[in-house]
Amino acid sequence: SGLLDVVLLHDVSGSMGSAYGGTFPYIDLAKSRASAFLSSMNDNHNFSIVAFCGNYPVGYENIWPTTAPCLLPATTLNKNNAIAAIGGLTAQGMTPLGQGLEQAIDILSTSGPERKRVIILLSDGYENYGTPRACSGADPSPCVGSTLLTDLSANKIKVFTIALGASADTQCLECMANQTGGQWYSSPDASIELMDVLLAVQQAASSDDLYRVDKGVSGGGDDTYSTYFEGKDNSLYFILSWDDLDADLGCCNGGLHAFQ
């Protein structure tokens, strides 16, 4: 459907001021990635930007829009204003990751039932301040605090995490993405392809809308097949998959035809 609502959640804690390769700080990586992501969005998408650090009075701040925490369409004007707001972020204070997530959840919970809800988290992952906690330190997983995990699930929010920094707490970020049906990206350098992230977000957020059908019983078990679409490099791919190579799919004379 393309009806996607996104909260870009920025870690602006003091550790984000560390320099990657001794050249530029991690927060600059976060700002460049977020700006590129915003530029790739279209008018069907709504978005909001939240930053978190211990120096904010409540652990987070609504970076854009600033007048009220809400989701606005990704028009050219709104994206340009948001990118300008991101450019002013600086690294400071402790890391209240849970408080930032809580605000992102509150914003996304206001979106309509037809919208798909996603949090893009840019962080080095080291939570050390505030409540509720995102990383409970549970072993085994889930590491996501039970209250936040419940709220994320209840609001059908997927978290996509981008690890920043060679020493990022990737275990926490990976766990958070896995527990919510999102994805995580571990590359600490500046070369990550933001369009690939956007494609993954759209595909994961839309998969439950796509065509799936049960074709009956064969050999004592259910034979099912599913389809989905994947767009990349100006091509649209139609993928058909099934769980039994001997199953009669009721189409294509029982065989597989791929289309590009």
Steps between C-alpha positions, in 0.01 A plus 500: 500500500794734561316646802801511727547696824858539624656648812873565457642452849840664548750419773675830583669388823860592578643173369369590156766771493773237469685511170483224242851424378619815675334718236135580566260424790234232494227760535601633159447151359155497658410842362616418147317168499178651634513783248554255213214284626265797513597604149395158369150512652191595298169674560329177611733486800454688825787561740619660821845543656583441867842529667595363842773580753529550875531878468142536375260567793289191426770295326387581146410795281272534199743624236243526221229606507575701813155649565339166587604135479322378187551344159504720191516406130841475334454793265805674360451797734457282808803287414719807445391652832560172681846455346589852615386412854711182497804706402489683834526188719801469733627218721447544876404317819400146589302245291129460595413270210178377662364852544564575134326180395205577725448837329532343154236243594266774626530686169444192284205384710302797361526383137203343326443123485573496127853635556814290554708615798879498513773639726843561347746503792847648446711430808816349645265299721651560844207585726610634841228735619125550549187288529346301350802308379517369144785256569414298808816296477297179501681184398368332298306750290283700487720787608222752436332613821171314545282813512652647183485166319132468590430852372693442178309178436160649590554784254649273229822702486813357337839635615785528249832567674815647347807445720737796513856456621747214477427412865121536480284275719383299201352224716239737640428659162474165323275362771267800482462465124447124515241520777287746301534351152738769374862478385832626630808632324843470659729687263669788689621680188329763289443285193172334606244519220201691636281399208559137593383579853188673367425205272537259792273717716230516233517128424490393866225748586282387211548123503186432702289673233620285213326207341517166679275198439463143620468262203368204695640170623750270332689208649347554841626859543392845398656629180518878494653754276560869541593789278660835557647780299845653531599819321863594445712651224186616316376140470203329662551134587217253557604218733300180542592249769347181633578243765472179294676456168251226405195714576253592226476876527199515272681726255777493242443124448648436843824681418658829591505795263703806604428841361707818504 
